[in-house]
Coordinates of C-alpha atoms and ligand atoms in Angstrom, one line a residue:
Chain P
M1 CA 15.7 37.0 -12.5
D2 CA 15.7 37.1 -16.3
F3 CA 16.1 34.1 -18.5
L4 CA 18.1 34.8 -21.6
R5 CA 17.8 32.5 -24.5
P6 CA 20.3 33.3 -27.2
A7 CA 19.7 31.3 -30.4
S8 CA 23.3 31.8 -31.8
W9 CA 26.8 32.3 -30.6
E10 CA 26.8 35.9 -31.7
E11 CA 23.6 36.6 -29.7
A12 CA 25.2 34.9 -26.7
L13 CA 28.2 37.2 -26.9
A14 CA 26.1 40.3 -27.3
A15 CA 24.0 39.3 -24.3
K16 CA 27.1 38.6 -22.2
A17 CA 28.6 42.0 -23.2
A18 CA 25.3 43.7 -22.2
H19 CA 25.1 41.7 -18.9
P20 CA 28.6 40.7 -17.9
A21 CA 27.2 39.3 -14.6
A22 CA 24.9 36.9 -16.5
V23 CA 25.5 33.3 -15.5
P24 CA 25.7 31.0 -18.5
I25 CA 24.0 27.6 -18.0
A26 CA 24.9 24.6 -20.1
G27 CA 24.2 21.2 -18.5
G28 CA 23.2 23.0 -15.3
T29 CA 24.8 20.4 -13.1
D30 CA 26.8 23.0 -11.2
V31 CA 24.6 26.1 -11.7
M32 CA 21.3 24.5 -10.7
V33 CA 22.7 23.0 -7.5
E34 CA 23.7 26.5 -6.5
I35 CA 20.3 28.0 -7.4
N36 CA 18.3 25.2 -5.8
F37 CA 20.2 25.8 -2.5
D38 CA 20.0 29.6 -2.8
H39 CA 23.8 30.0 -3.0
R40 CA 23.4 32.0 -6.2
R41 CA 20.7 34.4 -7.3
P42 CA 22.0 35.8 -10.6
E43 CA 20.0 38.6 -12.2
H44 CA 20.4 36.9 -15.6
L45 CA 20.6 33.2 -16.3
M46 CA 21.7 32.6 -19.9
D47 CA 20.8 29.2 -21.5
L48 CA 23.4 27.9 -23.9
N49 CA 21.4 24.8 -25.0
R50 CA 19.9 26.5 -28.0
I51 CA 23.3 27.1 -29.6
G52 CA 23.7 23.9 -31.6
E53 CA 27.4 24.3 -32.4
L54 CA 28.3 24.2 -28.7
G55 CA 27.2 20.5 -28.7
E56 CA 29.3 19.5 -31.7
W57 CA 32.9 18.4 -32.2
E58 CA 35.3 18.2 -35.1
V59 CA 38.2 15.9 -35.4
G60 CA 41.1 17.6 -37.1
E61 CA 44.6 16.7 -38.1
E62 CA 46.3 17.5 -34.9
S63 CA 43.5 18.2 -32.4
V64 CA 39.9 17.8 -31.6
R65 CA 37.8 20.9 -31.4
L66 CA 35.3 20.0 -28.7
G67 CA 32.2 22.3 -28.4
A68 CA 31.9 23.7 -24.9
A69 CA 28.6 21.9 -24.2
V70 CA 29.4 18.4 -25.6
P71 CA 28.2 16.1 -22.8
Y72 CA 30.6 13.6 -21.1
T73 CA 28.5 10.8 -22.5
A74 CA 29.3 11.8 -26.1
I75 CA 33.0 12.0 -25.3
M76 CA 33.0 8.5 -23.8
E77 CA 31.1 7.1 -26.8
H78 CA 32.6 8.9 -29.7
L79 CA 36.1 10.2 -28.8
R80 CA 37.7 7.4 -26.9
G81 CA 40.2 6.9 -29.7
E82 CA 41.2 10.5 -30.1
L83 CA 41.0 11.6 -26.5
P84 CA 41.5 8.5 -24.4
G85 CA 42.5 10.3 -21.2
L86 CA 39.5 12.7 -21.3
A87 CA 37.1 9.8 -22.2
L88 CA 38.4 7.9 -19.1
A89 CA 38.1 11.0 -16.9
S90 CA 34.5 11.6 -18.3
H91 CA 33.5 8.1 -17.3
T92 CA 34.4 8.8 -13.7
V93 CA 32.1 11.8 -13.5
A94 CA 29.1 11.3 -11.3
S95 CA 26.4 9.2 -12.9
P96 CA 24.8 8.6 -16.3
Q97 CA 22.2 11.3 -15.7
I98 CA 24.9 13.9 -14.9
R99 CA 27.2 12.8 -17.7
N100 CA 24.2 13.2 -20.1
R101 CA 24.1 16.9 -19.3
G102 CA 27.4 18.1 -17.9
G103 CA 30.4 18.8 -20.1
V104 CA 33.9 20.2 -20.3
G105 CA 32.8 23.8 -20.8
G106 CA 31.0 23.8 -17.5
N107 CA 33.8 22.0 -15.8
L108 CA 36.2 24.8 -17.0
G109 CA 33.6 27.4 -16.0
T110 CA 33.5 26.1 -12.5
A111 CA 37.3 25.5 -12.5
S112 CA 37.0 23.4 -9.3
P113 CA 40.4 21.8 -8.4
A114 CA 38.4 18.5 -8.2
G115 CA 37.0 18.8 -11.8
D116 CA 37.8 15.6 -13.6
A117 CA 38.4 17.0 -17.0
H118 CA 41.3 19.2 -15.9
P119 CA 44.0 16.6 -15.3
A120 CA 43.2 15.0 -18.6
L121 CA 43.3 18.3 -20.5
L122 CA 46.6 19.2 -18.8
A123 CA 48.2 15.9 -19.7
A124 CA 46.9 15.8 -23.3
G125 CA 47.7 19.5 -24.0
A126 CA 44.8 21.8 -24.8
E127 CA 43.7 25.4 -25.5
V128 CA 40.5 27.0 -24.5
E129 CA 38.8 29.0 -27.2
A130 CA 37.2 32.0 -25.5
G131 CA 35.1 34.6 -27.3
S132 CA 33.6 37.9 -26.7
V133 CA 32.2 40.8 -28.8
R134 CA 35.8 42.0 -28.7
G135 CA 37.1 38.9 -30.6
S136 CA 38.3 35.5 -29.8
R137 CA 41.5 34.1 -28.3
L138 CA 43.0 30.7 -27.4
I139 CA 44.0 30.3 -23.8
P140 CA 46.7 27.6 -23.2
I141 CA 45.3 25.2 -20.6
D142 CA 48.3 25.8 -18.4
A143 CA 47.3 29.4 -18.0
F144 CA 43.6 28.8 -17.6
Y145 CA 43.3 28.0 -13.9
T146 CA 44.1 31.1 -11.9
G147 CA 42.9 30.2 -8.4
V148 CA 40.5 28.1 -6.4
K149 CA 37.4 28.1 -8.6
R150 CA 38.8 30.9 -10.7
N151 CA 39.7 31.0 -14.3
A152 CA 41.2 33.2 -17.0
L153 CA 37.9 34.3 -18.6
A154 CA 37.1 37.9 -18.7
A155 CA 33.6 39.0 -17.5
D156 CA 32.3 39.4 -21.1
E157 CA 33.9 36.1 -22.4
L158 CA 32.3 32.7 -23.0
I159 CA 34.0 29.4 -23.8
R160 CA 33.2 28.3 -27.3
A161 CA 35.3 25.2 -27.6
V162 CA 38.3 23.4 -26.3
H163 CA 41.0 22.3 -28.7
I164 CA 42.6 19.2 -27.4
R165 CA 45.6 17.6 -28.9
K166 CA 44.8 14.2 -30.4
A167 CA 46.5 11.3 -28.6
D168 CA 49.7 10.1 -30.2
G169 CA 50.3 7.5 -27.5
P170 CA 48.7 5.8 -24.5
Q171 CA 46.9 8.0 -21.9
Q172 CA 45.5 7.1 -18.5
Y173 CA 43.3 8.7 -15.8
S174 CA 43.0 7.5 -12.3
K175 CA 40.9 8.9 -9.4
V176 CA 40.8 8.1 -5.7
G177 CA 37.3 8.1 -4.1
T178 CA 35.2 6.2 -1.7
R179 CA 33.2 4.4 -4.4
N180 CA 32.9 4.1 -8.1
A181 CA 30.0 6.3 -9.1
M182 CA 29.0 9.7 -7.8
V183 CA 32.2 10.6 -6.1
I184 CA 34.2 13.8 -6.0
A185 CA 37.9 13.0 -6.3
V186 CA 40.0 12.8 -3.1
C187 CA 42.7 13.2 -5.7
A188 CA 43.2 12.4 -9.3
F189 CA 46.0 11.9 -11.8
G190 CA 46.1 12.1 -15.6
L191 CA 49.1 11.0 -17.6
A192 CA 49.8 11.1 -21.4
L193 CA 52.7 9.7 -23.3
H194 CA 53.6 11.7 -26.4
P195 CA 55.9 9.4 -28.4
A196 CA 56.0 11.8 -31.3
S197 CA 57.7 14.5 -29.2
R198 CA 59.2 11.9 -26.8
T199 CA 57.6 13.7 -23.8
V200 CA 55.3 12.7 -21.0
R201 CA 52.7 15.1 -19.6
T202 CA 50.8 15.0 -16.3
G203 CA 47.8 16.5 -14.6
I204 CA 47.0 16.5 -10.9
G205 CA 43.5 17.0 -9.6
S206 CA 42.2 17.9 -6.1
A207 CA 45.7 18.2 -4.6
A208 CA 46.4 21.9 -5.0
P209 CA 44.4 25.1 -5.2
T210 CA 44.1 24.6 -8.9
P211 CA 44.6 21.6 -11.2
V212 CA 48.4 21.5 -11.9
R213 CA 51.0 19.7 -13.9
A214 CA 53.9 18.0 -12.1
R215 CA 56.5 19.8 -14.2
T216 CA 59.6 18.8 -12.3
A217 CA 58.5 15.2 -12.5
E218 CA 57.8 15.5 -16.2
E219 CA 61.3 17.0 -16.8
F220 CA 63.0 14.3 -14.7
L221 CA 61.1 11.5 -16.6
N222 CA 61.7 13.0 -20.0
A223 CA 65.4 13.1 -19.3
A224 CA 65.6 9.6 -17.8
L225 CA 63.7 8.1 -20.7
D226 CA 65.9 9.9 -23.2
E227 CA 69.1 9.0 -21.5
G228 CA 68.2 5.3 -21.2
G229 CA 67.0 5.2 -24.8
F230 CA 63.7 3.9 -23.5
W231 CA 61.6 5.3 -26.4
D232 CA 63.7 3.2 -28.8
N233 CA 64.6 0.1 -26.9
G234 CA 61.2 -0.2 -25.4
R235 CA 62.5 -1.6 -22.1
S236 CA 60.4 -1.5 -19.0
I237 CA 60.9 1.6 -16.9
T238 CA 63.2 0.8 -14.0
P239 CA 61.7 0.8 -10.5
S240 CA 64.0 3.5 -9.4
V241 CA 63.0 5.8 -12.2
A242 CA 59.3 5.1 -11.5
Q243 CA 59.8 5.7 -7.8
R244 CA 61.6 9.0 -8.3
F245 CA 58.8 10.1 -10.8
A246 CA 56.2 9.3 -8.2
E247 CA 58.0 11.2 -5.4
L248 CA 58.3 14.3 -7.7
C249 CA 54.6 14.1 -8.5
S250 CA 53.8 14.0 -4.8
A251 CA 56.0 17.0 -4.3
A252 CA 54.1 18.9 -7.0
C253 CA 51.0 18.8 -4.7
N254 CA 50.0 21.5 -2.4
P255 CA 47.0 19.9 -0.8
V256 CA 44.7 20.8 2.1
D257 CA 43.1 18.6 4.8
D258 CA 39.3 18.4 4.3
V259 CA 36.4 16.0 4.8
R260 CA 37.5 13.9 1.8
G261 CA 41.1 13.3 3.0
T262 CA 44.1 14.7 4.6
A263 CA 46.9 16.6 2.8
G264 CA 49.3 13.8 3.7
Y265 CA 47.0 11.1 2.3
R266 CA 46.6 13.1 -0.9
R267 CA 50.3 13.5 -1.4
H268 CA 50.9 9.8 -0.9
A269 CA 48.0 8.8 -3.1
V270 CA 49.1 11.0 -6.0
G271 CA 52.5 9.3 -5.9
V272 CA 50.8 5.9 -6.1
L273 CA 48.6 7.0 -9.0
A274 CA 51.5 8.4 -10.8
R275 CA 53.5 5.2 -10.5
R276 CA 50.5 3.1 -11.6
T277 CA 49.5 5.3 -14.6
L278 CA 53.1 5.4 -15.8
A279 CA 53.3 1.6 -15.7
W280 CA 50.0 1.1 -17.5
T281 CA 50.7 3.6 -20.2
W282 CA 54.4 2.5 -20.7
E283 CA 53.5 -1.2 -20.9
S284 CA 50.8 -0.3 -23.4
Y285 CA 53.3 1.8 -25.4
R286 CA 55.8 -1.1 -25.4
G287 CA 53.1 -3.4 -26.6
T288 CA 52.1 -1.3 -29.6
A289 CA 55.7 -0.4 -30.4
A290 CA 56.6 -4.0 -30.5
A291 CA 53.6 -4.9 -32.6
E292 CA 54.6 -2.2 -35.1
G293 CA 58.1 -3.7 -35.2
G294 CA 59.5 -0.5 -33.8
V295 CA 61.4 -2.1 -31.0
Chain O
M1 CA 7.6 33.4 -17.5
R2 CA 5.6 30.9 -19.5
V3 CA 7.1 27.5 -20.4
S4 CA 5.7 25.4 -23.2
L5 CA 6.8 21.8 -23.6
T6 CA 5.6 18.3 -24.5
V7 CA 5.1 16.0 -21.5
N8 CA 4.3 12.4 -22.1
G9 CA 3.2 13.2 -25.6
R10 CA 0.9 16.1 -24.7
A11 CA 1.6 19.7 -25.3
R12 CA 1.6 21.5 -21.9
E13 CA 2.0 25.0 -20.7
A14 CA 3.2 26.3 -17.3
D15 CA 2.6 29.9 -16.3
D16 CA 4.2 32.1 -13.7
V17 CA 7.3 30.0 -13.8
W18 CA 10.2 31.6 -11.8
E19 CA 13.3 31.8 -14.0
G20 CA 15.5 29.9 -11.6
E21 CA 13.0 27.1 -11.2
S22 CA 13.8 23.5 -12.0
L23 CA 12.0 21.3 -14.5
L24 CA 11.2 19.0 -11.6
Y25 CA 9.3 21.8 -9.8
V26 CA 7.4 22.6 -13.0
L27 CA 6.4 19.0 -13.4
R28 CA 5.3 18.4 -9.8
E29 CA 3.9 21.7 -8.7
R30 CA 2.6 23.3 -11.9
L31 CA 1.7 20.4 -14.2
G32 CA 0.3 18.0 -11.5
L33 CA 2.7 15.2 -12.2
P34 CA 4.1 14.3 -8.8
G35 CA 5.6 11.0 -10.0
S36 CA 9.1 12.4 -10.3
K37 CA 10.4 12.7 -6.7
N38 CA 12.2 15.5 -5.1
A39 CA 14.7 14.1 -2.6
C40 CA 18.1 15.9 -2.8
E41 CA 17.8 18.7 -5.4
Q42 CA 21.4 18.3 -6.2
G43 CA 21.7 15.5 -8.7
E44 CA 22.9 12.9 -6.1
C45 CA 19.9 10.6 -5.8
G46 CA 18.3 10.2 -9.3
S47 CA 14.7 10.1 -7.9
C48 CA 13.8 13.0 -10.2
T49 CA 15.0 11.2 -13.3
V50 CA 13.0 12.0 -16.5
R51 CA 13.8 11.8 -20.2
L52 CA 14.5 15.1 -21.9
D53 CA 14.4 14.6 -25.7
D54 CA 14.9 10.8 -24.9
V55 CA 17.9 11.3 -22.7
P56 CA 17.8 10.4 -19.0
V57 CA 18.6 13.5 -16.8
C58 CA 18.0 14.7 -13.3
S59 CA 15.1 17.1 -13.7
C60 CA 16.1 18.9 -10.6
L61 CA 19.2 20.2 -12.5
V62 CA 17.4 21.3 -15.7
A63 CA 16.3 24.9 -15.6
A64 CA 12.6 25.2 -16.5
G65 CA 13.4 27.5 -19.4
Q66 CA 15.8 25.0 -20.8
A67 CA 12.9 22.6 -21.3
E68 CA 11.1 25.1 -23.5
G69 CA 9.9 23.4 -26.7
R70 CA 11.4 20.0 -25.7
E71 CA 9.9 16.6 -25.0
V72 CA 9.8 15.2 -21.5
V73 CA 8.8 11.7 -20.5
T74 CA 8.1 11.1 -16.8
V75 CA 7.3 7.9 -14.9
E76 CA 3.6 8.7 -15.6
G77 CA 4.3 8.2 -19.3
L78 CA 6.3 5.0 -19.1
A79 CA 3.3 2.7 -19.8
A80 CA 2.3 4.7 -22.9
L81 CA 6.0 4.8 -24.0
A82 CA 6.2 1.0 -23.7
G83 CA 3.0 0.8 -25.7
R84 CA 4.4 2.9 -28.5
R85 CA 7.6 0.7 -28.6
A86 CA 5.5 -2.4 -28.8
A87 CA 3.4 -1.0 -31.6
R88 CA 6.7 -0.4 -33.5
G89 CA 7.7 -3.9 -32.8
A90 CA 10.5 -3.0 -30.5
P91 CA 11.3 -5.2 -27.6
D92 CA 8.5 -4.9 -25.2
G93 CA 6.3 -7.8 -26.0
P94 CA 2.7 -7.9 -27.3
D95 CA 1.2 -7.1 -23.9
G96 CA 2.5 -3.6 -23.8
P97 CA -0.3 -1.1 -23.2
D98 CA -1.0 1.1 -26.1
G99 CA -3.2 3.9 -24.8
P100 CA -2.4 7.4 -26.1
D101 CA 0.6 9.0 -24.5
G102 CA 0.3 10.6 -21.2
Q103 CA -3.3 9.5 -20.5
G104 CA -2.1 7.2 -17.8
G105 CA -0.4 9.6 -15.4
Q106 CA -2.1 12.8 -16.3
G107 CA -5.6 11.4 -16.3
G108 CA -4.8 9.6 -13.1
Q109 CA -3.9 12.9 -11.5
G110 CA -7.5 13.9 -11.4
G111 CA -6.9 16.5 -14.0
P112 CA -9.8 18.0 -15.8
G113 CA -10.0 15.0 -18.1
G114 CA -12.5 13.0 -16.0
P115 CA -11.9 9.3 -15.2
P116 CA -8.4 8.0 -15.4
G117 CA -7.4 6.8 -18.8
E118 CA -6.8 3.1 -19.3
G119 CA -3.1 3.6 -19.0
A120 CA -3.5 4.7 -15.4
T121 CA -4.3 1.2 -14.3
R122 CA -1.8 -0.5 -16.6
L123 CA 1.9 -0.8 -16.0
S124 CA 4.8 -0.9 -18.4
P125 CA 6.8 -4.2 -18.4
V126 CA 9.5 -2.6 -16.2
Q127 CA 7.0 -1.4 -13.7
Q128 CA 5.3 -4.8 -13.6
A129 CA 8.7 -6.4 -13.0
F130 CA 9.4 -4.1 -10.1
V131 CA 6.1 -5.1 -8.5
D132 CA 6.6 -8.8 -9.2
A133 CA 10.2 -8.9 -7.9
G134 CA 9.4 -6.9 -4.7
A135 CA 11.7 -4.2 -5.7
V136 CA 9.6 -1.4 -4.1
Q137 CA 9.7 -0.7 -0.4
C138 CA 8.9 3.0 0.5
G139 CA 8.9 3.7 -3.2
F140 CA 10.5 7.1 -3.1
C141 CA 13.4 6.0 -5.4
T142 CA 11.2 3.9 -7.6
P143 CA 10.1 6.4 -10.3
G144 CA 13.7 7.5 -11.0
L145 CA 14.8 3.9 -11.1
L146 CA 12.0 3.0 -13.5
V147 CA 12.8 5.7 -15.9
A148 CA 16.5 4.9 -15.9
A149 CA 16.0 1.1 -16.1
D150 CA 13.4 1.5 -18.9
E151 CA 15.8 3.6 -21.0
M152 CA 18.7 1.1 -20.5
L153 CA 16.5 -1.8 -21.6
E154 CA 15.5 0.2 -24.7
R155 CA 19.1 0.6 -25.6
N156 CA 20.4 -2.6 -24.4
P157 CA 17.9 -5.4 -24.3
A158 CA 20.2 -8.0 -22.9
P159 CA 22.2 -6.2 -20.2
T160 CA 24.8 -7.9 -18.0
D161 CA 24.7 -7.2 -14.3
A162 CA 27.6 -4.8 -14.7
D163 CA 25.5 -2.9 -17.4
I164 CA 22.5 -2.7 -15.0
R165 CA 24.7 -1.4 -12.1
E166 CA 26.3 1.2 -14.3
A167 CA 22.9 2.4 -15.7
L168 CA 21.4 2.6 -12.2
S169 CA 24.5 4.1 -10.6
G170 CA 22.9 7.5 -10.4
N171 CA 19.9 6.3 -8.4
L172 CA 20.0 5.8 -4.7
C173 CA 17.7 3.6 -2.6
R174 CA 17.7 3.7 1.2
C175 CA 15.4 0.7 1.6
T176 CA 16.0 -2.3 -0.6
G177 CA 19.8 -2.9 -0.6
Y178 CA 19.5 -3.0 -4.4
E179 CA 19.3 -6.8 -4.8
K180 CA 15.6 -6.8 -5.5
I181 CA 16.0 -4.0 -7.9
M182 CA 18.6 -6.0 -9.7
D183 CA 16.2 -8.9 -9.7
A184 CA 13.5 -6.7 -11.2
V185 CA 15.6 -5.4 -14.0
R186 CA 16.9 -8.9 -14.8
L187 CA 13.2 -10.1 -14.9
A188 CA 12.2 -7.3 -17.2
A189 CA 15.0 -8.1 -19.5
A190 CA 14.2 -11.8 -19.5
R191 CA 10.6 -11.2 -20.2
Q192 CA 11.4 -8.7 -23.0
G193 CA 13.7 -11.4 -24.5
E194 CA 10.9 -14.0 -24.4
A195 CA 8.4 -11.7 -25.9
V196 CA 10.8 -11.0 -28.8
R197 CA 12.1 -14.5 -29.4
P198 CA 9.2 -16.8 -30.4
C199 CA 8.5 -15.3 -33.8
P200 CA 10.5 -17.4 -36.2
Ligands
FAD1 C1 25.7 14.9 -8.2 C2 26.9 15.6 -8.9 C3 28.1 14.9 -9.1 C4 29.1 15.5 -9.7 N1 30.3 14.8 -9.8 C5 31.3 15.3 -10.5 C6 32.5 14.6 -10.7 O1 32.6 13.4 -10.3 N2 33.5 15.2 -11.4 C7 33.4 16.4 -11.8 O2 34.4 16.9 -12.4 N3 32.3 17.2 -11.7 C8 31.3 16.6 -11.0 N4 30.1 17.4 -10.8 C9 30.1 18.8 -11.3 C10 29.6 19.1 -12.7 O3 28.8 18.0 -13.1 C11 30.7 19.3 -13.7 O4 31.5 20.4 -13.2 C12 30.2 19.6 -15.1 O5 31.3 19.5 -16.0 C13 29.5 20.9 -15.2 O6 29.1 21.0 -16.6 P1 27.7 21.7 -16.9 O7 27.5 21.8 -18.4 O8 26.6 21.0 -16.2 O9 27.9 23.1 -16.2 P2 26.9 24.3 -15.8 O10 26.4 23.9 -14.4 O11 25.9 24.6 -16.8 O12 27.9 25.5 -15.6 C14 29.1 25.4 -14.7 C15 29.8 26.7 -14.7 O13 30.4 27.0 -15.9 C16 29.9 28.2 -16.5 N5 29.7 27.9 -18.0 C17 29.1 26.8 -18.5 N6 29.3 26.9 -19.9 C18 30.1 28.0 -20.1 C19 30.6 28.5 -21.3 N7 30.4 28.0 -22.5 N8 31.4 29.6 -21.2 C20 31.6 30.2 -20.0 N9 31.2 29.7 -18.9 C21 30.4 28.6 -18.9 C22 28.6 28.4 -15.8 O14 28.2 29.8 -15.8 C23 28.9 27.9 -14.4 O15 29.6 28.9 -13.7 C24 29.0 16.8 -10.2 C25 27.8 17.5 -10.1 C26 26.7 16.9 -9.5 C27 25.4 17.6 -9.4
FES2 S1 16.2 15.2 -6.6 FE1 17.2 15.3 -8.4 S2 18.8 13.9 -8.2 FE2 17.9 14.0 -6.2
FES3 S1 12.4 1.8 -1.8 FE1 12.7 3.3 -0.3 S2 14.3 4.5 -1.2 FE2 14.2 2.9 -2.5

């Protein structure tokens, strides 16, 4: 095995082009488990820790450009206002030690259906900035997950940053597991209200081969909120609308039975999480809208 | 490959390191610092917790080469770290040992340095609190808990029970049921508070 230690982004791209099978390692919280247990013996391991910019973020007008290796701890501490859904999701990852090392770039690299960043990114709206010696491109988050633990990156590409839309309304993230810390999701649900565009976006984790949005549920809810004038009148969402939304979120799942839970349980639980996160975010929206004299 | 790093304040070098090796393996097997424990090698238990450039991490999940040029503090260096904080007037109280960094653990490992340094027989306030509260049974989890608890108390001198639970949520213990560990950290926090308060 060779240990590559690029000192800059350009060096990293050159190394990845020369050795497309090289395995990048950022926090190492996925990669090292595989190496320790002999599940992976790459010829080249490529350390990304020396590339300072990958650990930095920039808050722009519309979005946050989050360096691929910014650890979860920093997201929780510094970006709670701009990225509330992702900050909540980050807090549910593993333990302080893991959150001090692991980050969104690694979560996207692994692309596990159980990765906690994914539902939050899907709900907020995001683009993955991928680079190679050939150039760079922005991959919409909806097109990033291509299969179980597969993503849209080409062999010579690396993730440089993730551009995540700044919250313009309340966001929530909720996860079902057997305990609070150190738990891989049985299923998870992210929801973001976007009052500026009068839309709601969702993200479902651990309940399909890839992280997915519940698109039919979103369309139903967007239409129902619009028809009832809810964004303007700030009324509570009626139980029947919430119920239908939950059913459609359950229907968006394509889960498996495994040691963590059955498919039936996952479908049911996603519906419960959908209803709860909708209630939490909507009540919070009504509160702020009322405080601003909007309703 | 060769890995050069600072461990408990001392520059160290490890040779013939395999590229896929963990920092934990380097510390235990190449640098003679067996305080950090190897229990799960998959980030689940926290018994390998060390500080990497001040930040608590699972050393089993850090590739050895990623530690090149960086600073590591292990349980063997906690007494010296507490001493340094005390010297700076940070909350640790006047009793904190102040031997040079790393003398404790490394001297105590029977390294080439002769008799154990003074630090080897002295404990940091958190370590003493674990002893006094009876928070150690088999002791396998203890080094990781100590490093994690010490770091939390440095950041947050007056933690609530919820803060303690959160800070230690990545450390598993099979023996104690955690209550004595909670007692120990509360005790360390209380003593730290007393040591700071009576200077009007
Ligand atoms: C005990 C434990 C508990 C865990 N609990 C959770 C949990 O609750 N929720 C959760 O979501 N995850 C969990 N994980 C998994 C892991 O912590 C996350 O997936 C984390 O986000 C990985 O980030 P990392 O920087 O450590 O990735 P690494 O291990 O460094 O890399 C992960 C993958 O991404 C690739 N990669 C990394 N950076 C880049 C880049 N810039 N460009 C291209 N590819 C890249 C790597 O080659 C590798 O394939 C847990 C892991 C452990 C050990
Ligand atoms: S040995 Fe590293 S976390 Fe268990
Ligand atoms: S004292 Fe035995 S594992 Fe904690």
